[in-house]
PDB file of C-alpha atoms in Angstrom:
ATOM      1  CA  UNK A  16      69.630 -53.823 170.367  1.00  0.00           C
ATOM      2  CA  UNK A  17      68.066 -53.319 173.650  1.00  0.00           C
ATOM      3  CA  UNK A  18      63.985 -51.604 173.509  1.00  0.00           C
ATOM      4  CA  UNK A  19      65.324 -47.925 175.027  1.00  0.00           C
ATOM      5  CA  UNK A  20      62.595 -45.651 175.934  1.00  0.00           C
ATOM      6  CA  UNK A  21      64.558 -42.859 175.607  1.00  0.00           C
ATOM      7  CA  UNK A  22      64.497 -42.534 171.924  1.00  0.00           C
ATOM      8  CA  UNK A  23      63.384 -38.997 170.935  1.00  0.00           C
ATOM      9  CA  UNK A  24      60.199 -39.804 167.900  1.00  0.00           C
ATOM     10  CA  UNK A  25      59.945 -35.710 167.432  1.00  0.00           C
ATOM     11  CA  UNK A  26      60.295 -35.304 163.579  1.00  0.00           C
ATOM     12  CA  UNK A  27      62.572 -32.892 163.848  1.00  0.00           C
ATOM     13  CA  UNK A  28      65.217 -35.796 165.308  1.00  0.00           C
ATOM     14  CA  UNK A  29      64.855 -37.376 161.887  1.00  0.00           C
ATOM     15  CA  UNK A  30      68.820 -36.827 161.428  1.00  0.00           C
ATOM     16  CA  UNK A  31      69.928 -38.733 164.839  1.00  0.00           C
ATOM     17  CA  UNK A  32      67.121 -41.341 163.830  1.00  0.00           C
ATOM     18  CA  UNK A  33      64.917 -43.353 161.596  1.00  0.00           C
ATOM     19  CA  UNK A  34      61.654 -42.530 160.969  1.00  0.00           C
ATOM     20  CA  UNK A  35      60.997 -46.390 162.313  1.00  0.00           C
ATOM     21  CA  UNK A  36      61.237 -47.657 165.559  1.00  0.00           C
ATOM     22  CA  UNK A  37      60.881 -51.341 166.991  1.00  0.00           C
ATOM     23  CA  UNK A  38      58.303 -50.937 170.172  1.00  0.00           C
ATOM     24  CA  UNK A  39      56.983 -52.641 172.644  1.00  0.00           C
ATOM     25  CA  UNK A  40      54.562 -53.668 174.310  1.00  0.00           C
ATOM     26  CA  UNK A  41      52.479 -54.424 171.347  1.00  0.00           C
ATOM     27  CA  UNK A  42      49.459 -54.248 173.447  1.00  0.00           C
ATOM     28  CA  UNK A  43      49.725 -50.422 173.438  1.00  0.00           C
ATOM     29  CA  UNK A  44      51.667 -50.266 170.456  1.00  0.00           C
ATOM     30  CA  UNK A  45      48.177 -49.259 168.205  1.00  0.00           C
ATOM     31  CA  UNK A  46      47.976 -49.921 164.427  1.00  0.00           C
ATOM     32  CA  UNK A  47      50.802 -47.464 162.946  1.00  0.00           C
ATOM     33  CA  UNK A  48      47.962 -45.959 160.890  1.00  0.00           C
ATOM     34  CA  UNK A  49      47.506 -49.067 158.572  1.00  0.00           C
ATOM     35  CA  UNK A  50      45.427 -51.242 160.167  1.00  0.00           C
ATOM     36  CA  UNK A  51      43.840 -51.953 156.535  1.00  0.00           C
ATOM     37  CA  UNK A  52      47.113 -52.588 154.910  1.00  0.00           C
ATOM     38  CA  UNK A  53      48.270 -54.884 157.315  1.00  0.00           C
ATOM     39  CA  UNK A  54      45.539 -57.058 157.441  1.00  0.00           C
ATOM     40  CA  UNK A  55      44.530 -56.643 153.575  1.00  0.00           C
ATOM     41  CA  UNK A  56      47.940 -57.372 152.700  1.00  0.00           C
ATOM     42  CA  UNK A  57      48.099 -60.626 154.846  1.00  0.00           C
ATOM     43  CA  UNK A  58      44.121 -61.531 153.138  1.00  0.00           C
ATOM     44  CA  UNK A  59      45.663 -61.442 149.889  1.00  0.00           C
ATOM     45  CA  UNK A  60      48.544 -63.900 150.587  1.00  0.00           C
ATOM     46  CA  UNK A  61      45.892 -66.005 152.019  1.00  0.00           C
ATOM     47  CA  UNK A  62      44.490 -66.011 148.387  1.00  0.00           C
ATOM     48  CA  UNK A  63      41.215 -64.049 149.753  1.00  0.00           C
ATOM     49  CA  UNK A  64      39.482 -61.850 147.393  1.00  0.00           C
ATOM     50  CA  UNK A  65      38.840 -58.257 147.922  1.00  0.00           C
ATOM     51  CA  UNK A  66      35.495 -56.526 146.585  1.00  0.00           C
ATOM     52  CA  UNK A  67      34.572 -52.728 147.116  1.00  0.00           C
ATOM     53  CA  UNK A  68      30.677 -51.895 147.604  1.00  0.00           C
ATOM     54  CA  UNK A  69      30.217 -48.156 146.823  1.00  0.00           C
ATOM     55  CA  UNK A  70      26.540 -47.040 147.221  1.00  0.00           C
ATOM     56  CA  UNK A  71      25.554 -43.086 147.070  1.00  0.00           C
ATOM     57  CA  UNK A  72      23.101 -41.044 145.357  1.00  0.00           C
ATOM     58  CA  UNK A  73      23.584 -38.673 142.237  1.00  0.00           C
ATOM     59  CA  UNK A  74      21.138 -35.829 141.536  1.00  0.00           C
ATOM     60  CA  UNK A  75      20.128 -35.109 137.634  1.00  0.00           C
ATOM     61  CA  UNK A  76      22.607 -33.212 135.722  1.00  0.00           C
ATOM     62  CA  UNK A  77      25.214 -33.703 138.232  1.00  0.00           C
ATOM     63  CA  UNK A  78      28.758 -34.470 136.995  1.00  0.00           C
ATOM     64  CA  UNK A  79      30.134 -38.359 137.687  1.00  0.00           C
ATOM     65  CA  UNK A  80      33.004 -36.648 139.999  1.00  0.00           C
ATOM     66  CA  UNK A  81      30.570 -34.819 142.388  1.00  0.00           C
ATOM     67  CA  UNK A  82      28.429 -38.266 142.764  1.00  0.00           C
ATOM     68  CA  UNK A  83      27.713 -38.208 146.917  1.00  0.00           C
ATOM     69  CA  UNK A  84      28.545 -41.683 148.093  1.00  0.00           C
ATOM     70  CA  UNK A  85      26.700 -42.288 151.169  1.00  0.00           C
ATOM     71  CA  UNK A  86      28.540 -46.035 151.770  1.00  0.00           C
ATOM     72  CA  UNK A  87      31.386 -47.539 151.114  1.00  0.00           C
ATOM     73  CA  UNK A  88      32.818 -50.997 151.962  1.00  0.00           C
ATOM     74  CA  UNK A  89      35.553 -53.312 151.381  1.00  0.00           C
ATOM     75  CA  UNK A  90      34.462 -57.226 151.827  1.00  0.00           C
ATOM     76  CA  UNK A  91      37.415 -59.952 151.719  1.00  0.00           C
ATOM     77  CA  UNK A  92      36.368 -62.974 151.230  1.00  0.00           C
ATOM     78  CA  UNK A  93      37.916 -66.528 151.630  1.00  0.00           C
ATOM     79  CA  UNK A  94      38.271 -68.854 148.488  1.00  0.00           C
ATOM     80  CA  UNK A  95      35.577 -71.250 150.231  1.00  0.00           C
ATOM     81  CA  UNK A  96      33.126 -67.924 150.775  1.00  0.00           C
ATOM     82  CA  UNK A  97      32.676 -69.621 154.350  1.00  0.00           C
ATOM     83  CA  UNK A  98      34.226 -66.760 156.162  1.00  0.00           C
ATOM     84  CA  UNK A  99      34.813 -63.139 154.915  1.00  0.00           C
ATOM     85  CA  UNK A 100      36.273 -59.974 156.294  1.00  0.00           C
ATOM     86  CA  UNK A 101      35.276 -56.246 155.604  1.00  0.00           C
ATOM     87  CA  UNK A 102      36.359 -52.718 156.291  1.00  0.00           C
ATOM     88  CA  UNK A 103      33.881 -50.841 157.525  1.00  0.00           C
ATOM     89  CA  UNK A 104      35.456 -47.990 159.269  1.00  0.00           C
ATOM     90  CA  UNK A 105      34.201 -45.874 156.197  1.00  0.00           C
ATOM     91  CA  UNK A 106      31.053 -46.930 156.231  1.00  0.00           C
ATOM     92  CA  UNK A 107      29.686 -44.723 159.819  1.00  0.00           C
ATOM     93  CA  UNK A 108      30.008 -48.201 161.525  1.00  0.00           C
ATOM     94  CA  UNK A 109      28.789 -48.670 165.250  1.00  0.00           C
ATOM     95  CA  UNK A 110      30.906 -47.800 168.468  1.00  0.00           C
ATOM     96  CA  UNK A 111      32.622 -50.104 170.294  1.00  0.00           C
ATOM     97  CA  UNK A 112      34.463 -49.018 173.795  1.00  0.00           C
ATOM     98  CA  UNK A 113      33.217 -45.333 171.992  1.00  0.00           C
ATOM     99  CA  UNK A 114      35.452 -46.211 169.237  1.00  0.00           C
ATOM    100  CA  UNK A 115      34.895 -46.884 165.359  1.00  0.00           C
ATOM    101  CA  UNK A 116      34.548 -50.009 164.527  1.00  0.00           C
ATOM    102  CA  UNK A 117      36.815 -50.655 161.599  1.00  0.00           C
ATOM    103  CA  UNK A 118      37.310 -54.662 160.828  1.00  0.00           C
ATOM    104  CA  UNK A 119      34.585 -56.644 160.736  1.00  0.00           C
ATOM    105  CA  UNK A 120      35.136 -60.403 160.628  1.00  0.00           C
ATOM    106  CA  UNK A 121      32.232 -63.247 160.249  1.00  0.00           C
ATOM    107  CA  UNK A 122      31.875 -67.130 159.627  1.00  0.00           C
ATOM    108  CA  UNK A 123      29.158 -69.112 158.662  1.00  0.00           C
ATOM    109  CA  UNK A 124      28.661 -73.114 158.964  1.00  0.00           C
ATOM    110  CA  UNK A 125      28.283 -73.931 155.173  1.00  0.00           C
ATOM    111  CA  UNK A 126      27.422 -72.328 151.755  1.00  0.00           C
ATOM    112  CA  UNK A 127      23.863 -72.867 152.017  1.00  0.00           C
ATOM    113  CA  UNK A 128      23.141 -70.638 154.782  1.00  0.00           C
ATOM    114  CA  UNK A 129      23.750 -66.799 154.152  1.00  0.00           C
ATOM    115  CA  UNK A 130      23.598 -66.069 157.981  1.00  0.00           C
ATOM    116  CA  UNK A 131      26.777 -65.595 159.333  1.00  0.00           C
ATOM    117  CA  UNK A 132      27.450 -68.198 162.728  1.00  0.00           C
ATOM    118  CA  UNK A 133      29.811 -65.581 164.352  1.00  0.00           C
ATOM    119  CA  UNK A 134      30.882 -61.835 164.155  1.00  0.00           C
ATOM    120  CA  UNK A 135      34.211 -60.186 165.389  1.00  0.00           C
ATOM    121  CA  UNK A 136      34.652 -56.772 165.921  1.00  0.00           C
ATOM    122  CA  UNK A 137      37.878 -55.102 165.833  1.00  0.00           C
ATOM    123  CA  UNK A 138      38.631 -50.763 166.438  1.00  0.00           C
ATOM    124  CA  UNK A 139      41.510 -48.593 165.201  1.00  0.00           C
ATOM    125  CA  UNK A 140      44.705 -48.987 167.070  1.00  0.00           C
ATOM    126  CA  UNK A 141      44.141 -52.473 167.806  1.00  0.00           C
ATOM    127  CA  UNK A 142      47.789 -53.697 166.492  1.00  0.00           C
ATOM    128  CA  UNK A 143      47.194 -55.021 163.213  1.00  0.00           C
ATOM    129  CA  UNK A 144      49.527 -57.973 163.731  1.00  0.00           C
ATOM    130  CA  UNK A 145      46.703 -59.393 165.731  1.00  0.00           C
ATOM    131  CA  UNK A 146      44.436 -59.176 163.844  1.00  0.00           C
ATOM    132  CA  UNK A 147      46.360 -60.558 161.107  1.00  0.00           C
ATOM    133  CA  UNK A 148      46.965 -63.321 163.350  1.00  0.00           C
ATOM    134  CA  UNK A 149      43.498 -63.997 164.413  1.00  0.00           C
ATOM    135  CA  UNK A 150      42.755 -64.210 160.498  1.00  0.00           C
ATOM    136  CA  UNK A 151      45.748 -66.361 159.591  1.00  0.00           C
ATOM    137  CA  UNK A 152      44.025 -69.141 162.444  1.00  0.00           C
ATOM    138  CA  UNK A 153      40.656 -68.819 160.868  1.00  0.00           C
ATOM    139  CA  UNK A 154      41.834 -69.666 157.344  1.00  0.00           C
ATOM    140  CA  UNK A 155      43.033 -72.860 158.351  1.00  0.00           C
ATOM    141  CA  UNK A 156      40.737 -73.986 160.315  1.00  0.00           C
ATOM    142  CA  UNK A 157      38.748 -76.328 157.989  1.00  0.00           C
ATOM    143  CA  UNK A 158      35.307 -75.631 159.860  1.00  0.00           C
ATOM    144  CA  UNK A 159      35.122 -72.604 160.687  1.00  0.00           C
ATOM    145  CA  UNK A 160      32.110 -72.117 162.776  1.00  0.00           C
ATOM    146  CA  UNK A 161      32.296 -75.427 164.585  1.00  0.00           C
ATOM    147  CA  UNK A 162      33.431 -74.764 168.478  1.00  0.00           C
ATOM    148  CA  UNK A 163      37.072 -75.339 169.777  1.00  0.00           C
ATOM    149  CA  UNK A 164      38.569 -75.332 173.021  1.00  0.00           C
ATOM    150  CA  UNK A 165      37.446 -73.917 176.283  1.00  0.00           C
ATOM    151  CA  UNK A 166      37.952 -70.515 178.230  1.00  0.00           C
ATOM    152  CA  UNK A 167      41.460 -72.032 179.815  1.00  0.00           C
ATOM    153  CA  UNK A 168      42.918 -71.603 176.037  1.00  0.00           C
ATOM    154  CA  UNK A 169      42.481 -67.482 176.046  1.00  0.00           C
ATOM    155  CA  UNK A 170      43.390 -67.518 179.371  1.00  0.00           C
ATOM    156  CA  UNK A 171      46.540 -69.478 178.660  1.00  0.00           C
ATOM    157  CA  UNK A 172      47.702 -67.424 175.728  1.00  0.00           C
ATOM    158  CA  UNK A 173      47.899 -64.224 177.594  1.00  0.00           C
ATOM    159  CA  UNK A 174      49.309 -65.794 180.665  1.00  0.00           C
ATOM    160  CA  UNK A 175      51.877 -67.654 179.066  1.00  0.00           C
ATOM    161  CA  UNK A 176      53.294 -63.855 178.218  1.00  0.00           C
ATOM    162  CA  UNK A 177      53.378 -62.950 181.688  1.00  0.00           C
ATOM    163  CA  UNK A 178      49.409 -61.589 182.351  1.00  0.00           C
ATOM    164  CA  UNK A 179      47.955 -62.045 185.617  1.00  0.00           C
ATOM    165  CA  UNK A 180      45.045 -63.648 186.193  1.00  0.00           C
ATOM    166  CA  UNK A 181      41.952 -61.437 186.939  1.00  0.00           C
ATOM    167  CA  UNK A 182      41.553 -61.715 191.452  1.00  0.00           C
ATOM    168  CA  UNK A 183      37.743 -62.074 191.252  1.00  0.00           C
ATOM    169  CA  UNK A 184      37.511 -63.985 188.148  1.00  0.00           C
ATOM    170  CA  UNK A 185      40.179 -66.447 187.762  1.00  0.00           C
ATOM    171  CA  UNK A 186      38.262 -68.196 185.083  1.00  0.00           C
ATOM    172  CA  UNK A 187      37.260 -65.450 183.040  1.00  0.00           C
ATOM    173  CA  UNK A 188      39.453 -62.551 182.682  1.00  0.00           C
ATOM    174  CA  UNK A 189      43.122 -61.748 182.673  1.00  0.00           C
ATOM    175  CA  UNK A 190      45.608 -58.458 182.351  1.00  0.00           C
ATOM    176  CA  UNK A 191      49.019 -57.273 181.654  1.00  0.00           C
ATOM    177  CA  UNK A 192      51.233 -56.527 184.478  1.00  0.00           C
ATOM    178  CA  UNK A 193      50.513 -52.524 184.398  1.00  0.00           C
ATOM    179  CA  UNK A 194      46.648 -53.218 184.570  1.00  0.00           C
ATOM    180  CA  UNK A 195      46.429 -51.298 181.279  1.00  0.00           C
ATOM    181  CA  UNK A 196      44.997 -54.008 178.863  1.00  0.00           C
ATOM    182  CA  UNK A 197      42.293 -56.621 179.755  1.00  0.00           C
ATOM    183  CA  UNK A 198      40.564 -59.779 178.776  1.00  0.00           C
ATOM    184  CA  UNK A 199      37.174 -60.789 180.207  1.00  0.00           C
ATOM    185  CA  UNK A 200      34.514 -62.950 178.905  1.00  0.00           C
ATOM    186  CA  UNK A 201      31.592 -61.880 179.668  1.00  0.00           C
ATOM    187  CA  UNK A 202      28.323 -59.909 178.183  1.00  0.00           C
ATOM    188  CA  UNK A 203      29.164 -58.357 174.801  1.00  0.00           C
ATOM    189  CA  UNK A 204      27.523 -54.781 174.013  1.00  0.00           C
ATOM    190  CA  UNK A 205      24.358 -54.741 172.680  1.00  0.00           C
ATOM    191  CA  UNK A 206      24.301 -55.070 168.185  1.00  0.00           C
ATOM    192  CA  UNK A 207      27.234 -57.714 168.516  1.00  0.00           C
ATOM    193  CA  UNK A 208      25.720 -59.959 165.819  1.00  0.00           C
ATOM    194  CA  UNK A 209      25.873 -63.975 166.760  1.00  0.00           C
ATOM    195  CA  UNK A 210      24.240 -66.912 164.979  1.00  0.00           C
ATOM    196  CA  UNK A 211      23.351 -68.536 168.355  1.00  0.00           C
ATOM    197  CA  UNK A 212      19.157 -69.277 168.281  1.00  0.00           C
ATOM    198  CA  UNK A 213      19.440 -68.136 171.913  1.00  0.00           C
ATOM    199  CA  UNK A 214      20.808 -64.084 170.463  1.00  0.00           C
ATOM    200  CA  UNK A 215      17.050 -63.736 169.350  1.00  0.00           C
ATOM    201  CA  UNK A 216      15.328 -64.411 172.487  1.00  0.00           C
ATOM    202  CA  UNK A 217      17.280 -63.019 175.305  1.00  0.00           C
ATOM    203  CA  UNK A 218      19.143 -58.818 175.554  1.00  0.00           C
ATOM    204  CA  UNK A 219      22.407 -60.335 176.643  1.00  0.00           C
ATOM    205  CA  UNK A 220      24.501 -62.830 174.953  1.00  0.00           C
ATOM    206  CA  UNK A 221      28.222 -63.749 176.453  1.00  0.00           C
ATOM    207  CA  UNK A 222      31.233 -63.919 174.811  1.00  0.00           C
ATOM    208  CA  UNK A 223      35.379 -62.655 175.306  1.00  0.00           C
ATOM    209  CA  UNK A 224      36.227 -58.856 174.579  1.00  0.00           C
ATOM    210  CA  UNK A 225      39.663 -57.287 174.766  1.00  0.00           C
ATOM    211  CA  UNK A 226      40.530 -53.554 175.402  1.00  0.00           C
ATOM    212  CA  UNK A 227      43.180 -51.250 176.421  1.00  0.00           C
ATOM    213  CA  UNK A 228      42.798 -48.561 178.790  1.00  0.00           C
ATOM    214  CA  UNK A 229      45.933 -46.401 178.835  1.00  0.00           C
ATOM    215  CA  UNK A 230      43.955 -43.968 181.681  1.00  0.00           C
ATOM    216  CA  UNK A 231      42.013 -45.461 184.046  1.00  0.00           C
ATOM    217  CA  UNK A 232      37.944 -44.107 183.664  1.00  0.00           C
ATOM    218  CA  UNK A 233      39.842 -42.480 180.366  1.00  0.00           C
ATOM    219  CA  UNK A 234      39.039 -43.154 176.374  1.00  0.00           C
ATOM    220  CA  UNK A 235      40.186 -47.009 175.448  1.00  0.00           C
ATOM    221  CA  UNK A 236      43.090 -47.147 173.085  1.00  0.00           C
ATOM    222  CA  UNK A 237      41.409 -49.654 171.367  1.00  0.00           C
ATOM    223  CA  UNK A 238      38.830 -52.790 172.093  1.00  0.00           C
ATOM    224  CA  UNK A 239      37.571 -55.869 170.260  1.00  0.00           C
ATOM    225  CA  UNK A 240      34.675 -57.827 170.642  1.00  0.00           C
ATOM    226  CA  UNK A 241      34.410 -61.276 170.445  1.00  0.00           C
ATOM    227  CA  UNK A 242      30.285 -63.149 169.860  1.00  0.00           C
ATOM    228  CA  UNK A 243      29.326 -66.408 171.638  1.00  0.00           C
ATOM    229  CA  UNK A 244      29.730 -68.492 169.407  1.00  0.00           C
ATOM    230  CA  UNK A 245      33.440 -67.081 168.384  1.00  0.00           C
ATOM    231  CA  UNK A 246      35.436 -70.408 168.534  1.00  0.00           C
ATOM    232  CA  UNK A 247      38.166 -70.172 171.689  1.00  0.00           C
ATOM    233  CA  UNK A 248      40.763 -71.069 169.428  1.00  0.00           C
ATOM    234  CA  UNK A 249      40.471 -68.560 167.154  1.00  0.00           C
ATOM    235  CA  UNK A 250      40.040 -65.805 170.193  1.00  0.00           C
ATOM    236  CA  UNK A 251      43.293 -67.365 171.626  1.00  0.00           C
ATOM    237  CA  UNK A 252      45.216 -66.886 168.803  1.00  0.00           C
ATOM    238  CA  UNK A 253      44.192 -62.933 168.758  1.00  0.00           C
ATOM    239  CA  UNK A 254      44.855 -63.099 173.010  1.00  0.00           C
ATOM    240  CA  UNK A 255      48.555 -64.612 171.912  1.00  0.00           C
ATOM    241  CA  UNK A 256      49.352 -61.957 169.688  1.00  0.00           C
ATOM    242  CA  UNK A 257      48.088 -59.066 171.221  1.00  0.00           C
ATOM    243  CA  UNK A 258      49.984 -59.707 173.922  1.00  0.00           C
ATOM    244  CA  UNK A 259      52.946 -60.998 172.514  1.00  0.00           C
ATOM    245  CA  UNK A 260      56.068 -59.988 173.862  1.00  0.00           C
ATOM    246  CA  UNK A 261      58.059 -59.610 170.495  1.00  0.00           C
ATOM    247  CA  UNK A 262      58.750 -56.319 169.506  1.00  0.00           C
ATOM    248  CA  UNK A 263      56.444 -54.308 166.448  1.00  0.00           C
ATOM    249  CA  UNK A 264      57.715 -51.968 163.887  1.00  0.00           C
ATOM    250  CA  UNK A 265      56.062 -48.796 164.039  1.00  0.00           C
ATOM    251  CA  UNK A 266      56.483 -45.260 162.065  1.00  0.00           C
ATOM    252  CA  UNK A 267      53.621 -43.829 163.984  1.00  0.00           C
ATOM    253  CA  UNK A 268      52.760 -44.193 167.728  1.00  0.00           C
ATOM    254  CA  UNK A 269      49.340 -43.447 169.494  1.00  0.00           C
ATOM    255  CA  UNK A 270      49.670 -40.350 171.938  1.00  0.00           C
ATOM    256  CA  UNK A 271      48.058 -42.067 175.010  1.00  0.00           C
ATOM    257  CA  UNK A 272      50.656 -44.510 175.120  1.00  0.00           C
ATOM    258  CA  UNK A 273      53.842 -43.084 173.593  1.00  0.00           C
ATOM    259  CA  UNK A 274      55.666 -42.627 176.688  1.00  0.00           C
ATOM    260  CA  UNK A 275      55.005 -45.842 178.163  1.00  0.00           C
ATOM    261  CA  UNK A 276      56.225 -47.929 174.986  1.00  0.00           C
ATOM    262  CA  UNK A 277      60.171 -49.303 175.161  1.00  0.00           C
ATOM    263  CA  UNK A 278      61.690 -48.232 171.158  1.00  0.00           C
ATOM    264  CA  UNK A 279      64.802 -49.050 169.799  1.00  0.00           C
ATOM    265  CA  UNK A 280      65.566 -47.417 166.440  1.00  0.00           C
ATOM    266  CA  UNK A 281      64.891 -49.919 163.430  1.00  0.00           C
ATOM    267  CA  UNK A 282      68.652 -49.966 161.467  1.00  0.00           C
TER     268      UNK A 282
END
């Protein structure tokens, strides 16, 4: 069935039709409100283990129940502990694009190093698909901090879905046909943690970051940051599915971009 973006999502049309819609594009499509499900599911048929970290204060004579936690994470962590994965968006995490941070992936080089090699930072309403995907590409890559590829790799994966190369820099940045979503490598925000020696001498480190802006000067939709030493593989496999032009299934859709998403009900 044709993507018709004329299909009414107001609950009250729940008789005429279902609560699910297939949308596109997935770019603006955000996370349908379970960003951690999709990816945690997708961890656990990787065979990654999930551990919660709860840490909080309790005050003498105060009941279990009314214990104040003050942080609480979820870490998922590969069978080879070499790369891991954790929730932070409870956990008051840093801003990115002046959004929450809420997935937090890292690598490191080999189990005899604690330091992680590189970080990736993912918001809310980044489609979780991607993120999925990005995942999926790091658990099979055997090293996982070793690099891969060049810049022409991202760049390929978007533009191979129809993005247009950025004018001023060909080589570095691309964006979908409405100018809504980009990709640009460039410098990362300050806090972006990278295992590169160079990240403790100099302010700015470079690396790829992704966001969608559904009003230009407006709030992002949602952004993800890449570190320097993020292998371009694994950054191209995030680019491919991001922008992928295959259709998402989605219950709930992000007000910013509602109108501009094609939906077909899902039968």
């Amino acid at each position: 069935m044709p993507l018709n973006p004329d299909v009414p999502l107001d609950p009250a049309a729940h008789d005429q039709f279902p609560a699910a819609c297939w949308v596109g594009p997935r770019h603006l499509a955000g996370d349908d409100g379970r960003l951690y499900d999709t990816v945690a599911d997708t961890l656990s048929t990787l065979g990654w283990t999930s551990l919660t970290m709860v840490r909080g204060r309790q005050e003498p004579d105060e009941e279990p129940e009314d214990r104040q936690v003050v942080r609480s994470t979820v870490l998922h962590l590969s069978p080879d502990t070499l790369r891991w994965a954790q929730w932070v968006l409870a956990d008051e995490p840093f801003l990115l694009g002046d959004l929450p941070i809420a997935w937090h992936v890292s690598a490191r080089a080999d189990t005899g190093s604690p330091l992680a090699q590189w970080s990736a930072y993912f918001t809310s309403d980044v489609p979780g698909e991607a993120v999925a995907d990005f995942l999926v590409a790091l658990d099979v890559r055997r090293h996982p901090a070793a690099p891969s590829g060049g810049r022409e790799l991202v760049l390929e994966a978007v533009t191979g879905h129809g993005w247009l190369l950025d004018i001023d820099q060909p080589h570095a940045g691309a964006m979908d046909a409405t100018f809504t979503t980009h990709l640009s490598y460039g410098t990362v925000p300050p806090l972006i943690q990278d295992g590169d020696p160079q990240a403790l001498t100099r302010d700015e480190l470079d690396g790829w970051q992704a966001w969608a802006e559904p009003v230009l000067g407006g709030r992002c939709l949602w952004a993800a940051s890449f570190s320097s030493s993020v292998p371009d593989d694994l950054v191209a496999a995030f680019a491919r599915s991001v922008s992928s032009t295959a259709p998402v299934l989605r219950r709930v859709l992000p007000d910013s971009t509602r109108d501009r998403l094609l939906r077909a009900p899902a039968i």
